[in-house]
């Protein structure tokens, strides 16, 4: 592991806290050091209070901040003396610890200090870094792990047996170091947990961390366990899972969890290799890389080759038994569904309420499976006892974080597909569904759809809605990306140039039927097998006001949309038995779509003897409609408010005297 320190970048820091943020982010640049919010850092200094008196304070990473993105505002300023006095107490509850730490802060608006603030405070160095380095934890998570750690570091580090983080850990270290000369130590190794480094300045503390982890890596190499033996392979090399099997897995997990989830498949060679090991059932289920990971992954993954309903049922029964083996009266069981699936012979699946949380599970799984195989070569992977994992998973401070999370957006965990999403109603709908919590794929024939959104959970795919094979591919790809399909918005369409029937050419007629009618059949047909495995599955078809109120010159368009409406009604009749709702909306005069521009609006206004502004608001409500109005209606239709509605046709036209 190499130091990333750069003198010019460090010199650019204009304050002590900027420098602390800089080296914290340096740690996070190496995922094998700091994985998804793990680890913490601090710096000690003196400040002047309002009375002009000097006070010793520690700036320690605030709860909820990630070292990868931390800024000076992410550090909580706490008076040192109260923290050091807390370490002398015989006992201290978690609640009292948090209260005491906040009471000692010099800025009540700053984030809550890390639970390791007391430990940072008693370390007699100004700069302290703490990580959960893969190599260090892998060495300690073996039979005889403590002896191996001492072999790696001799007497240069303090080796601390595993205890719960927070006050208990700080108190343990305080007792262990009462008669120790700290100047003889380069760091601390917390068995099954992580490593601390410290120093008189930012660079020495950071580079000591790099050196300590490098020594663990070198030890692995010396034992013929090289970091390259099971590389984490880039996601682009993934082999896709069977979409139908993945959707079945997601459905089983979601039912156990009590709602929709995102399922992210990892079929990289490294993941497939681990999932194909003959003893994967044993080694994968001995426990996580560090106890902190239990919050993300639960104590163990579900290992299965399929038969997802029975596999998930067995997992939840085992989790229920685990809970009741260790629970106290104050504990309330979390949902028993797995977060990590080892799919035998195929790879891993990360489960989360969002794409981000599912991806974090996959990332943790990649690091964990690599470390497990290192430890197996060293003599056997050995994680913490089940009781310790339970105490971490049900730690009161972690429970408090869950309670503070608040209500999730209404469509969280759902997966949506929107056709014709490059602009207008389609784009507005894709963005609105995403804002409501759904993972969304938007498709369009326009190449720029691939870069329209640019987000892991809101992305665009190029697909021609009139090409049956392209449509089938886009549906399967949506499921492969996110695990299933719950919402389909069939929007792709065109409004042909106005032609009376006597002048209507076959090319215009067929183009309208192909896109405005047949294309919707293709997406429905491809989506139905997955919608049957969805959560409150819903289809919304974008029809037109021209269905109840056609106009002259719009034969190709009106006939296609009328056929589409009939298709939607039949779909509602056929799919209701599977719980799939199918509803239609009839927009009219939505002026921020591709069908309209200032010249067209001006020409239409002249035709009716109106000004452009009068034409835009020519409806019973006197309002101008936008794509966002249509999108809001669609989001409502696919949500719980309309769970009892199917086969409905809803106008979005401001009120038309030709329809009302």
XYZ file of C-alpha atoms in Angstrom, residues 32-656:
625
model
C -9.161 -1.804 1.538
C -8.713 0.702 4.373
C -12.063 2.416 4.737
C -15.221 0.761 3.464
C -18.497 2.726 3.367
C -18.456 5.000 6.360
C -16.130 2.855 8.452
C -13.280 4.296 10.461
C -12.846 7.666 12.098
C -10.233 10.372 12.551
C -9.508 13.222 14.954
C -7.175 16.095 15.747
C -6.516 17.855 19.064
C -5.871 21.566 19.447
C -6.603 24.559 21.676
C -9.191 27.237 21.066
C -10.212 30.423 22.819
C -13.685 30.571 24.338
C -15.890 33.666 24.637
C -14.073 34.654 27.814
C -10.682 34.625 26.118
C -9.638 31.461 27.922
C -7.777 28.644 26.163
C -9.523 25.273 26.047
C -8.172 21.937 24.866
C -10.550 20.377 22.354
C -10.638 17.415 20.022
C -12.238 17.572 16.596
C -13.484 14.042 15.924
C -15.414 12.699 12.972
C -19.116 13.293 13.402
C -21.666 10.516 13.258
C -23.179 10.140 9.804
C -20.191 11.572 7.951
C -18.153 9.450 5.555
C -14.378 9.805 5.408
C -14.631 9.681 1.614
C -16.444 13.008 1.459
C -15.812 14.610 4.836
C -15.344 18.369 5.075
C -14.327 20.509 8.072
C -18.000 20.779 9.044
C -18.052 17.004 9.530
C -15.893 17.110 12.661
C -17.461 17.545 16.098
C -15.524 19.853 18.497
C -15.512 18.385 22.022
C -13.691 19.530 25.175
C -10.915 17.076 25.938
C -11.019 17.061 29.728
C -14.615 15.787 30.092
C -13.891 12.999 27.588
C -10.790 11.907 29.482
C -12.692 11.925 32.759
C -15.388 9.733 31.209
C -12.732 7.098 30.500
C -12.086 6.837 34.242
C -15.661 5.856 35.066
C -16.298 2.250 35.997
C -19.469 2.071 33.918
C -21.302 4.317 31.487
C -24.419 3.526 29.478
C -24.506 4.245 25.757
C -27.227 6.832 26.248
C -25.290 8.605 28.999
C -22.131 8.505 26.890
C -23.828 10.209 23.955
C -25.420 12.780 26.251
C -22.123 13.518 28.020
C -20.239 13.859 24.737
C -22.787 16.273 23.343
C -22.772 18.253 26.594
C -18.996 18.671 26.216
C -19.233 20.097 22.700
C -18.267 23.713 22.126
C -20.646 23.964 19.162
C -24.109 22.471 19.782
C -24.919 22.735 16.065
C -22.084 20.388 15.058
C -22.718 16.698 14.320
C -22.813 14.148 17.136
C -19.283 12.938 17.945
C -18.170 9.464 16.927
C -18.764 6.742 19.515
C -14.973 6.393 19.605
C -14.467 10.008 20.757
C -13.415 8.947 24.280
C -10.831 6.532 22.880
C -9.432 9.217 20.582
C -9.267 11.583 23.546
C -7.125 9.317 25.739
C -4.559 8.655 23.013
C -1.783 11.172 23.839
C -1.177 12.302 20.266
C -2.715 15.211 18.391
C -3.520 13.208 15.251
C -5.350 9.870 15.356
C -6.519 7.684 12.452
C -8.675 4.546 12.666
C -9.525 2.167 9.815
C -10.892 -1.333 9.290
C -8.076 -2.435 6.985
C -8.900 -5.675 5.166
C -5.409 -7.159 5.493
C -5.148 -6.510 9.228
C -8.610 -7.872 9.989
C -8.060 -10.896 7.750
C -4.937 -11.813 9.713
C -6.704 -11.421 13.050
C -9.796 -13.356 11.876
C -7.982 -16.689 11.845
C -7.389 -19.467 14.297
C -4.539 -18.094 16.401
C -5.162 -14.638 14.996
C -3.763 -12.797 18.014
C -0.492 -14.696 17.794
C -0.272 -13.892 14.075
C -0.872 -10.189 14.721
C 1.948 -10.220 17.287
C 4.126 -11.990 14.739
C 3.440 -9.226 12.243
C 4.031 -6.295 14.584
C 6.121 -7.704 17.449
C 5.855 -5.161 20.274
C 5.278 -2.073 18.102
C 1.502 -2.057 18.508
C -0.935 -2.477 21.365
C -3.046 -5.579 20.707
C -6.550 -5.148 22.125
C -8.957 -8.089 22.397
C -12.357 -7.517 20.861
C -14.829 -5.564 22.983
C -17.819 -3.469 21.995
C -16.987 -0.070 20.483
C -17.641 3.075 22.471
C -17.112 3.413 26.202
C -16.240 -0.247 26.836
C -13.450 -0.128 24.273
C -12.125 3.202 25.576
C -12.181 1.908 29.155
C -10.374 -1.291 28.114
C -7.616 0.642 26.356
C -7.332 3.017 29.310
C -6.740 0.104 31.673
C -4.289 -1.588 29.317
C -2.151 1.551 28.908
C -1.937 2.910 32.454
C 1.709 1.834 32.713
C 2.628 1.940 29.023
C 5.007 4.387 27.395
C 3.004 5.472 24.349
C 6.163 6.598 22.561
C 7.055 2.910 22.123
C 3.861 2.260 20.146
C 3.296 2.836 16.465
C -0.384 1.989 16.670
C -3.085 -0.286 18.036
C -4.706 -3.359 16.551
C -8.226 -4.098 17.727
C -8.709 -7.798 17.086
C -11.565 -8.588 14.665
C -12.148 -4.845 14.314
C -9.406 -2.637 12.908
C -6.271 -0.610 13.436
C -5.324 2.776 14.939
C -2.361 4.947 14.065
C -1.331 8.226 15.672
C 1.358 10.859 15.518
C 2.328 14.451 16.307
C 1.291 15.693 12.871
C -1.051 14.825 10.012
C 1.495 13.178 7.764
C 3.109 10.966 10.396
C -0.253 9.591 11.582
C -1.467 8.952 8.031
C 1.760 7.345 6.832
C 1.993 5.207 9.953
C -1.399 3.796 8.983
C -0.119 3.013 5.498
C 2.993 1.380 6.965
C 1.036 -0.738 9.464
C -1.327 -2.033 6.803
C 1.545 -2.660 4.400
C 3.202 -4.875 6.991
C 0.044 -6.979 7.214
C -0.051 -7.222 3.410
C 3.605 -8.257 3.351
C 2.876 -10.912 5.946
C 0.153 -12.320 3.702
C 2.591 -12.429 0.793
C 5.187 -14.158 2.944
C 2.588 -16.792 3.780
C 1.908 -17.268 0.029
C -1.385 -15.446 0.411
C -1.161 -12.624 -2.085
C -3.715 -9.838 -2.426
C -3.978 -10.782 -6.102
C -5.092 -14.367 -5.478
C -8.766 -13.393 -5.623
C -8.931 -9.968 -7.287
C -11.988 -7.770 -7.127
C -12.918 -7.595 -10.806
C -14.497 -4.560 -12.383
C -18.297 -4.622 -12.702
C -18.065 -4.412 -16.506
C -16.888 -8.039 -16.494
C -20.064 -9.271 -14.788
C -22.025 -12.131 -16.261
C -25.737 -11.362 -16.160
C -28.015 -13.450 -13.983
C -31.116 -15.033 -15.442
C -33.612 -12.142 -15.189
C -36.556 -14.387 -14.268
C -34.537 -16.181 -11.584
C -33.289 -12.872 -10.218
C -36.836 -11.514 -10.112
C -37.965 -14.621 -8.222
C -35.142 -14.130 -5.720
C -36.080 -10.476 -5.235
C -39.732 -11.366 -4.746
C -38.908 -13.928 -2.054
C -36.594 -11.548 -0.186
C -39.043 -8.651 -0.490
C -41.863 -10.708 0.960
C -39.677 -11.638 3.914
C -38.687 -8.016 4.388
C -42.200 -6.698 3.999
C -41.834 -4.633 0.836
C -39.977 -4.079 -2.428
C -36.195 -4.215 -2.529
C -33.394 -3.625 -4.984
C -31.361 -6.733 -5.843
C -27.926 -6.106 -7.401
C -26.218 -9.099 -8.950
C -22.426 -9.504 -8.933
C -21.307 -12.110 -11.424
C -17.649 -11.120 -11.618
C -15.114 -13.961 -11.839
C -14.115 -13.377 -8.205
C -17.725 -13.576 -7.027
C -18.426 -16.662 -9.132
C -15.263 -18.320 -7.879
C -16.243 -17.794 -4.243
C -19.822 -18.948 -4.866
C -18.452 -22.122 -6.485
C -16.194 -23.164 -3.588
C -17.243 -26.580 -2.260
C -17.245 -25.327 1.340
C -18.905 -21.965 0.645
C -21.847 -22.850 2.906
C -19.454 -23.078 5.838
C -16.957 -20.300 5.259
C -19.475 -17.691 4.082
C -21.672 -18.071 7.147
C -19.094 -17.866 9.953
C -19.516 -14.122 10.342
C -18.645 -10.757 8.772
C -15.233 -9.208 8.185
C -15.775 -6.719 11.027
C -18.698 -6.445 13.444
C -19.545 -3.049 11.937
C -20.580 -4.808 8.726
C -23.364 -6.722 10.466
C -25.466 -3.564 10.229
C -25.282 -3.794 6.429
C -25.102 -7.535 5.803
C -26.655 -9.189 8.880
C -24.552 -11.858 10.621
C -24.367 -14.110 7.568
C -25.499 -14.347 3.953
C -28.128 -16.702 2.606
C -26.341 -19.400 0.601
C -28.487 -21.110 -2.015
C -28.528 -22.426 -5.571
C -32.149 -21.436 -6.131
C -35.556 -22.483 -4.891
C -35.764 -19.013 -3.442
C -38.985 -19.250 -1.474
C -37.811 -22.215 0.558
C -34.276 -20.810 0.864
C -35.474 -17.464 2.179
C -37.976 -19.164 4.485
C -35.150 -21.238 5.945
C -32.976 -18.140 6.358
C -35.687 -16.152 8.121
C -36.431 -19.082 10.441
C -32.738 -19.286 11.331
C -32.604 -15.527 11.908
C -35.648 -15.709 14.161
C -33.944 -18.418 16.216
C -30.724 -16.354 16.365
C -32.681 -13.365 17.628
C -34.463 -15.301 20.358
C -31.207 -16.918 21.500
C -29.789 -13.534 22.424
C -32.607 -10.999 22.723
C -33.454 -9.151 25.890
C -36.924 -7.785 26.677
C -36.093 -4.340 25.244
C -35.111 -5.709 21.846
C -37.499 -5.624 18.889
C -36.552 -7.928 16.045
C -35.453 -6.291 12.821
C -36.830 -7.721 9.608
C -35.374 -11.215 9.134
C -34.658 -11.012 5.394
C -31.074 -11.503 4.167
C -29.044 -8.607 2.802
C -26.420 -10.706 1.045
C -27.132 -13.762 -1.094
C -24.387 -16.156 -2.142
C -25.874 -17.687 -5.291
C -24.060 -21.005 -5.578
C -22.089 -21.251 -8.784
C -23.269 -17.829 -9.974
C -22.060 -15.001 -7.734
C -23.437 -12.637 -5.114
C -26.589 -10.566 -4.785
C -26.742 -7.444 -2.639
C -30.116 -6.501 -1.214
C -31.105 -2.990 -0.175
C -33.969 -0.561 -0.116
C -32.012 1.570 -2.606
C -29.424 0.960 -5.296
C -26.819 2.648 -3.103
C -27.470 0.408 -0.097
C -27.510 -2.735 -2.270
C -24.229 -1.692 -3.894
C -22.676 -1.188 -0.468
C -23.599 -4.775 0.399
C -21.954 -6.001 -2.812
C -18.819 -3.985 -2.091
C -18.607 -5.325 1.467
C -19.188 -8.844 0.122
C -16.307 -8.467 -2.344
C -13.904 -7.425 0.403
C -15.222 -10.067 2.793
C -14.956 -12.967 0.353
C -11.404 -11.991 -0.510
C -10.426 -11.766 3.177
C -12.138 -15.066 3.941
C -10.005 -16.816 1.350
C -6.845 -15.173 2.692
C -7.705 -16.322 6.205
C -8.532 -19.833 5.015
C -5.027 -20.108 3.565
C -3.593 -18.892 6.871
C -5.275 -21.670 8.795
C -9.000 -21.006 8.834
C -11.466 -18.122 8.756
C -12.697 -17.391 12.288
C -15.127 -14.545 12.930
C -16.505 -13.231 16.200
C -18.882 -15.332 18.271
C -22.552 -14.984 17.403
C -23.298 -13.192 20.680
C -20.894 -10.355 19.836
C -22.454 -9.953 16.415
C -25.913 -9.756 17.948
C -24.806 -7.092 20.411
C -23.516 -4.986 17.529
C -26.568 -5.521 15.333
C -28.905 -4.591 18.177
C -26.676 -1.956 19.758
C -28.850 0.821 21.136
C -26.841 3.466 19.267
C -27.393 1.715 15.945
C -31.087 1.324 16.751
C -31.273 5.050 17.414
C -29.801 5.741 13.960
C -32.533 3.634 12.358
C -35.243 5.537 14.222
C -33.793 8.873 13.090
C -33.757 7.812 9.447
C -37.364 8.957 8.950
C -39.897 7.770 6.419
C -38.582 6.671 3.047
C -40.030 8.096 -0.198
C -43.206 6.240 -1.193
C -41.723 4.245 -4.091
C -38.493 3.235 -2.343
C -37.374 -0.227 -3.431
C -39.509 -0.235 -6.564
C -38.203 -0.608 -10.109
C -39.736 1.319 -13.014
C -39.350 1.310 -16.796
C -40.400 4.354 -18.848
C -40.394 4.290 -22.652
C -39.868 7.413 -24.724
C -37.930 8.994 -21.844
C -35.503 11.299 -23.659
C -37.757 14.332 -23.366
C -41.215 15.643 -22.581
C -43.663 13.512 -20.630
C -41.350 10.478 -20.597
C -38.397 12.335 -19.136
C -40.531 14.179 -16.585
C -42.102 10.880 -15.531
C -38.763 9.093 -15.164
C -37.444 11.931 -13.005
C -40.624 12.094 -10.919
C -40.613 8.341 -10.256
C -36.966 8.587 -9.250
C -37.709 11.489 -6.914
C -40.396 9.318 -5.325
C -37.789 6.674 -4.518
C -37.923 4.253 -7.457
C -34.953 2.932 -9.425
C -35.757 3.905 -13.004
C -34.693 2.917 -16.496
C -35.753 5.221 -19.314
C -35.579 4.027 -22.908
C -35.651 5.933 -26.177
C -34.516 5.625 -29.774
C -32.490 8.822 -29.385
C -28.813 8.046 -28.668
C -28.526 10.846 -26.106
C -30.826 8.921 -23.748
C -27.667 7.085 -22.638
C -26.371 10.309 -21.076
C -29.644 12.046 -20.226
C -29.711 10.983 -16.587
C -26.298 9.655 -15.576
C -27.182 8.106 -12.215
C -26.795 4.577 -10.872
C -30.511 4.422 -10.084
C -31.804 6.624 -12.928
C -30.318 5.594 -16.227
C -31.107 5.609 -19.919
C -30.920 2.806 -22.478
C -31.113 3.165 -26.237
C -33.969 0.993 -27.529
C -36.319 1.362 -30.479
C -39.870 0.854 -29.184
C -40.912 -0.571 -32.572
C -38.209 -3.255 -32.453
C -39.593 -6.224 -30.521
C -36.133 -7.632 -29.767
C -34.827 -4.253 -28.543
C -37.842 -3.880 -26.269
C -37.393 -7.377 -24.842
C -33.722 -6.626 -24.246
C -34.501 -3.341 -22.447
C -36.986 -5.049 -20.122
C -34.557 -7.868 -19.324
C -31.750 -5.359 -18.811
C -33.871 -3.380 -16.346
C -34.464 -6.528 -14.313
C -30.798 -7.508 -14.510
C -29.752 -4.079 -13.230
C -32.180 -3.800 -10.311
C -33.612 -7.261 -9.670
C -37.201 -6.955 -10.860
C -39.907 -4.760 -12.341
C -42.883 -3.136 -10.617
C -43.868 -0.163 -12.775
C -44.136 0.252 -16.537
C -45.002 3.582 -18.115
C -45.694 2.998 -21.824
C -45.133 6.453 -23.224
C -43.178 6.256 -26.498
C -45.128 7.816 -29.329
C -45.240 10.237 -32.237
C -47.749 12.776 -33.491
C -47.668 12.559 -37.315
C -48.152 15.575 -39.509
C -51.829 16.419 -40.012
C -53.352 14.681 -43.043
C -56.977 14.083 -43.962
C -57.886 10.493 -44.769
C -57.961 11.047 -48.529
C -54.351 12.230 -48.357
C -53.092 9.813 -45.687
C -50.158 7.802 -47.059
C -49.472 4.257 -45.977
C -46.047 5.115 -44.555
C -47.492 7.659 -42.101
C -50.336 5.291 -41.198
C -48.012 2.367 -40.532
C -45.429 4.424 -38.634
C -48.133 5.626 -36.252
C -49.522 2.130 -35.717
C -46.041 0.668 -35.242
C -45.015 3.087 -32.486
C -48.292 4.294 -30.989
C -49.850 0.829 -30.795
C -47.611 -2.160 -31.580
C -44.657 -0.792 -29.579
C -46.836 -0.727 -26.467
C -47.869 -4.327 -27.039
C -44.200 -5.301 -27.223
C -43.336 -3.682 -23.898
C -46.430 -5.100 -22.193
C -45.740 -8.593 -23.459
C -42.096 -8.479 -22.387
C -42.874 -6.982 -18.971
C -45.783 -9.199 -17.866
C -43.673 -12.182 -16.636
C -41.694 -9.825 -14.414
C -44.677 -7.768 -13.273
C -46.215 -11.011 -12.015
C -43.289 -11.137 -9.581
C -43.436 -7.437 -8.742
C -44.694 -5.492 -5.743
C -48.080 -3.808 -6.262
C -47.262 -3.948 -9.986
C -48.712 -1.190 -12.106
C -48.823 -0.177 -15.759
C -49.677 3.318 -16.962
C -50.317 3.808 -20.670
C -50.064 7.270 -22.191
C -53.017 7.542 -24.552
C -54.546 10.845 -25.713
C -57.509 13.201 -25.540
C -57.942 12.263 -29.191
C -59.456 8.976 -28.043
C -62.686 10.490 -26.612
C -62.465 13.605 -28.812
C -60.660 13.015 -32.133
C -59.920 15.821 -34.533
C -59.861 16.039 -38.311
C -56.499 15.380 -39.907
C -55.315 13.173 -37.032
C -56.582 9.827 -38.288
C -53.299 7.929 -38.070
C -52.700 9.202 -34.534
C -56.273 8.949 -33.215
C -56.850 5.423 -34.515
C -53.578 4.168 -33.042
C -54.321 5.789 -29.669
C -57.857 4.388 -29.701
C -56.420 0.935 -30.330
C -53.901 1.531 -27.554
C -56.708 2.428 -25.170
C -58.517 -0.765 -26.051
C -55.256 -2.672 -25.532
C -54.964 -1.137 -22.073
C -58.535 -2.069 -21.176
C -57.947 -5.669 -22.241
C -54.703 -5.735 -20.263
C -56.605 -4.580 -17.172
C -59.106 -7.413 -17.682
C -56.430 -10.056 -18.179
C -53.866 -8.974 -15.596
C -56.082 -8.093 -12.659
C -55.989 -11.703 -11.465
C -52.237 -11.282 -10.910
C -52.661 -8.041 -8.979
C -51.304 -5.994 -11.885
C -53.087 -2.674 -12.267
C -53.366 -1.119 -15.736
C -54.560 2.459 -16.099
C -54.511 5.010 -18.903
C -54.061 8.761 -18.985
C -55.291 11.057 -21.762
C -53.085 14.160 -21.887
C -53.922 17.086 -24.155
C -52.072 20.241 -25.163
C -48.981 19.596 -23.048
C -46.863 22.300 -24.573
C -43.370 21.454 -23.273
C -43.157 18.266 -25.365
C -41.520 17.664 -28.743
C -44.855 17.903 -30.553
C -45.008 21.644 -29.880
C -42.805 24.634 -30.612
C -43.563 28.384 -30.767
C -44.278 28.313 -34.504
C -46.746 25.416 -34.219
C -48.468 27.053 -31.238
C -48.733 30.373 -33.091
C -50.198 28.668 -36.181
C -52.766 26.730 -34.126
C -53.697 29.871 -32.219
C -54.319 31.779 -35.462
C -56.467 28.896 -36.728
C -58.757 29.334 -33.724
C -58.590 33.102 -33.669
C -56.622 33.229 -30.411
C -53.358 34.595 -29.149
C -50.664 32.022 -28.242
C -51.266 32.643 -24.524
C -55.015 32.152 -24.961
C -54.415 28.958 -26.880
C -52.129 27.556 -24.180
C -54.840 28.014 -21.548
C -57.800 27.047 -23.675
C -59.401 24.647 -21.197
C -62.063 24.780 -18.512
C -59.557 25.499 -15.753
C -57.712 28.134 -17.770
C -54.300 26.640 -16.964
C -51.256 25.761 -19.033
C -50.376 22.086 -18.725
C -46.832 20.742 -18.563
C -45.109 17.381 -18.631
C -44.683 17.687 -14.871
C -48.495 17.710 -14.465
C -48.724 14.406 -16.313
C -45.786 12.967 -14.359
C -47.371 13.831 -11.015
C -50.568 12.050 -12.019
C -48.602 8.972 -13.068
C -46.672 8.860 -9.781
C -49.978 9.005 -7.919
C -51.493 6.261 -10.093
C -48.662 3.802 -9.402
C -48.671 4.559 -5.688
C -50.779 3.244 -2.799
C -53.518 5.869 -3.170
C -54.784 4.072 -6.286
C -54.186 0.487 -5.152
C -57.866 -0.247 -5.818
C -57.994 1.264 -9.304
C -57.470 -0.498 -12.620
C -58.853 0.020 -16.118
C -59.361 3.745 -15.451
C -58.980 6.444 -18.100
C -57.928 9.769 -16.618
C -57.905 12.986 -18.638
C -55.082 15.446 -18.045
C -56.338 18.327 -20.147
C -57.447 21.084 -17.804
C -61.021 20.143 -18.644
C -62.230 19.907 -22.245
